[in-house]
Short mmCIF file of C-alpha atoms in Angstrom, two decimals:
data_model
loop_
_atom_site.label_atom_id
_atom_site.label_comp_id
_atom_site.label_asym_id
_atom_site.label_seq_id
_atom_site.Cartn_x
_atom_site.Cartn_y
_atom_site.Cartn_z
CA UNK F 1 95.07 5.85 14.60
CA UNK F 2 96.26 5.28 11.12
CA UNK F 3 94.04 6.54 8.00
CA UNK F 4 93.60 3.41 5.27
CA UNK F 5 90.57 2.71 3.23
CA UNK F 6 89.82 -0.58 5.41
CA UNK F 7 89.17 1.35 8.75
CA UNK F 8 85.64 1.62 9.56
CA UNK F 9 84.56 3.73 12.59
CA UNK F 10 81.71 3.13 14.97
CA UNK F 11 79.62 5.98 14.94
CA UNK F 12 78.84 6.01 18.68
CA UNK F 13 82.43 5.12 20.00
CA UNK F 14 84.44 8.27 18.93
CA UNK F 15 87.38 6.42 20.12
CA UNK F 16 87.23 4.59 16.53
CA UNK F 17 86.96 7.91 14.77
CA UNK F 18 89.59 9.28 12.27
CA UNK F 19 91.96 12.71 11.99
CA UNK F 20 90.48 14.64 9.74
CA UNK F 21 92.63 14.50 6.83
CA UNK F 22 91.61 16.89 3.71
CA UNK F 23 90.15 14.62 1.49
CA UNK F 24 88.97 11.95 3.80
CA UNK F 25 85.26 13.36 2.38
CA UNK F 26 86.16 12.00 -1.07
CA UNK F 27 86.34 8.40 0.01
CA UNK F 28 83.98 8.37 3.21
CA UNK F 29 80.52 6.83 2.93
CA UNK F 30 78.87 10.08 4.34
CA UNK F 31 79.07 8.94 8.11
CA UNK F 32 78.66 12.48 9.25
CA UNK F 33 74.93 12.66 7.68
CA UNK F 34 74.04 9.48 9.70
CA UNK F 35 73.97 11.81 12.93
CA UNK F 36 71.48 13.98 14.17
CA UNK F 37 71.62 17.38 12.85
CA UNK F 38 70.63 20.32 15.28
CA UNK F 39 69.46 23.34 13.55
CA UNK F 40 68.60 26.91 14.47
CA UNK F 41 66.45 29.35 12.84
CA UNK F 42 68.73 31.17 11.03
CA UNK F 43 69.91 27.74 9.33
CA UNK F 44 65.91 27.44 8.34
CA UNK F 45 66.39 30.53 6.40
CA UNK F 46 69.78 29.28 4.68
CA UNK F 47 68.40 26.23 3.65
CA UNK F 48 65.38 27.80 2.37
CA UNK F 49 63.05 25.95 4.46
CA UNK F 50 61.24 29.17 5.69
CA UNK F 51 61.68 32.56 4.08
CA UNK F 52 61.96 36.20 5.95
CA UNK F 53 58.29 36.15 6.47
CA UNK F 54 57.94 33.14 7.87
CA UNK F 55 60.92 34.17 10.39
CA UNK F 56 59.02 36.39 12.38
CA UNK F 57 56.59 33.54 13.17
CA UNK F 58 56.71 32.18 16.37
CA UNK F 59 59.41 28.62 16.73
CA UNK F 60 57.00 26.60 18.25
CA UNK F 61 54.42 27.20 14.79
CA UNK F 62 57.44 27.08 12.52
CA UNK F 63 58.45 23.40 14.17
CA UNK F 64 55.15 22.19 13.54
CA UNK F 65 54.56 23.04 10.03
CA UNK F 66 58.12 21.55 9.29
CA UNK F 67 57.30 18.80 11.95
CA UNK F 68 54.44 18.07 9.59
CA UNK F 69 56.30 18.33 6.32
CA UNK F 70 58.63 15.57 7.81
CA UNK F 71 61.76 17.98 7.92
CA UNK F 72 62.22 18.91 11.67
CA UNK F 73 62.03 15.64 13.50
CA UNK F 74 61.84 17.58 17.09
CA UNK F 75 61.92 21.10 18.23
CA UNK F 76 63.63 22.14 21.87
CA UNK F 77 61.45 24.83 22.62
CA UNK F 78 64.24 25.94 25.35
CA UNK F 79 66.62 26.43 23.31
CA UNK F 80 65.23 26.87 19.94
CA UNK F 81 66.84 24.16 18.53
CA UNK F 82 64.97 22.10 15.61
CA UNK F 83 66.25 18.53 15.01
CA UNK F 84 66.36 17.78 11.45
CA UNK F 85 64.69 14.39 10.18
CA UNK F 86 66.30 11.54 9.27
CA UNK F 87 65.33 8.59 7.07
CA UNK F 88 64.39 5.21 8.42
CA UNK F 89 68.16 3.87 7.87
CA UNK F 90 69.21 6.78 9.95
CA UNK F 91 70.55 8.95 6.76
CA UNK F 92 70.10 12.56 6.44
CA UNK F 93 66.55 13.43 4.20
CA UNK F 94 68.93 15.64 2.12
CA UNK F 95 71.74 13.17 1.11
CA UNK F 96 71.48 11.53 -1.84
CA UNK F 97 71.15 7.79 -1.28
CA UNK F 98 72.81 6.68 -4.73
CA UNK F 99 75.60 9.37 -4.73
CA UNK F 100 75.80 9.95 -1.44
CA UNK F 101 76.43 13.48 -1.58
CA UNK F 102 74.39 16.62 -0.19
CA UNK F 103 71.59 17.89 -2.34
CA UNK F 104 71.30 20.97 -0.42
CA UNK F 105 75.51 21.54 -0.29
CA UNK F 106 75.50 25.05 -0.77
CA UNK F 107 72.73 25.77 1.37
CA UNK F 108 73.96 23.27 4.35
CA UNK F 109 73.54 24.44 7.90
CA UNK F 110 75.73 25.79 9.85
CA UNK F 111 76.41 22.44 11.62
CA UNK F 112 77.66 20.61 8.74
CA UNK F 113 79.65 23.19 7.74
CA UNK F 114 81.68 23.11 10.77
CA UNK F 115 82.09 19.49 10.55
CA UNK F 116 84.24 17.85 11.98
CA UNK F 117 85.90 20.91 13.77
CA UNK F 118 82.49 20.85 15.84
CA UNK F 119 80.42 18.20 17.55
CA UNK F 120 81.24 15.30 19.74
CA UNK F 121 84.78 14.49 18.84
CA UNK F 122 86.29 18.05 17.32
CA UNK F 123 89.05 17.23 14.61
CA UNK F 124 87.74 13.73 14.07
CA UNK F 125 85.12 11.87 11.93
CA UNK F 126 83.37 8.66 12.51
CA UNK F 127 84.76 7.58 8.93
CA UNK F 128 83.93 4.29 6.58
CA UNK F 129 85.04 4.05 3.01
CA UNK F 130 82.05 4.27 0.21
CA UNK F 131 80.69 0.25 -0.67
CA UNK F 132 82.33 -0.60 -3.85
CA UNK F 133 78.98 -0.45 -5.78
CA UNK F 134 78.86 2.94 -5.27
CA UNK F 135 82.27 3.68 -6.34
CA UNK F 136 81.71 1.87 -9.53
CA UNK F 137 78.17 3.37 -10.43
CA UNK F 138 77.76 5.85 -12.96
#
């Protein structure tokens, strides 16, 4: 598939997705933080949702105080894997909805720091080019 500014990928058929290109990120409406996010503890303590202390608490407490604090949308108790929340529209609670960027960039999990080389289509990403308005706002 060819990269141009007009393609638009369906997030749940990766067979629309793009080749990650450096600087695809640039001019992509943030697709990527319209997908669940799966977390793990030590991503918790990166984003500096719990602290050291907190760490040696047991998952299943830790997922309900965050659980309650609308962060952690689910908790696999199996696997220790916390679900991060999501707004209604599906976006992730820590992108920006005017800017569309990451407010907690440098602090991102794991996860989104290995995307797209991870996840369900590895070297590809479910891209759509930012809505004019939010090219042109300031």
């Amino acid at each position: 598939m060819k990269f141009s500014l007009s393609h638009i990928s369906i997030l749940d058929d990766t067979d629309t997705w793009l080749k990650y290109k450096k600087g695809l990120c640039e001019v992509c409406h943030a697709s990527c933080c319209t997908m669940p996010v799966e977390v793990w503890l030590k991503d918790l303590l990166t984003m500096q949702l719990i602290d050291e202390f907190e760490a040696g608490e047991p998952l299943k407490q830790i997922a309900k105080r965050l659980q309650q604090a609308r962060v952690v949308a689910q908790f696999n108790h199996a696997h220790g894997i916390f679900t991060l929340a999501r707004r209604a529209n599906g976006d992730c609670i820590f992108l920006d909805a005017d800017t569309r960027l990451c407010t907690i960039y440098e602090r991102r999990p794991h996860t989104c720091r290995n995307h797209p080389m991870k996840g369900p289509r590895p070297g590809f990403c479910a891209f759509r080019p930012k809505q004019k308005a939010a090219q042109t706002k300031e």
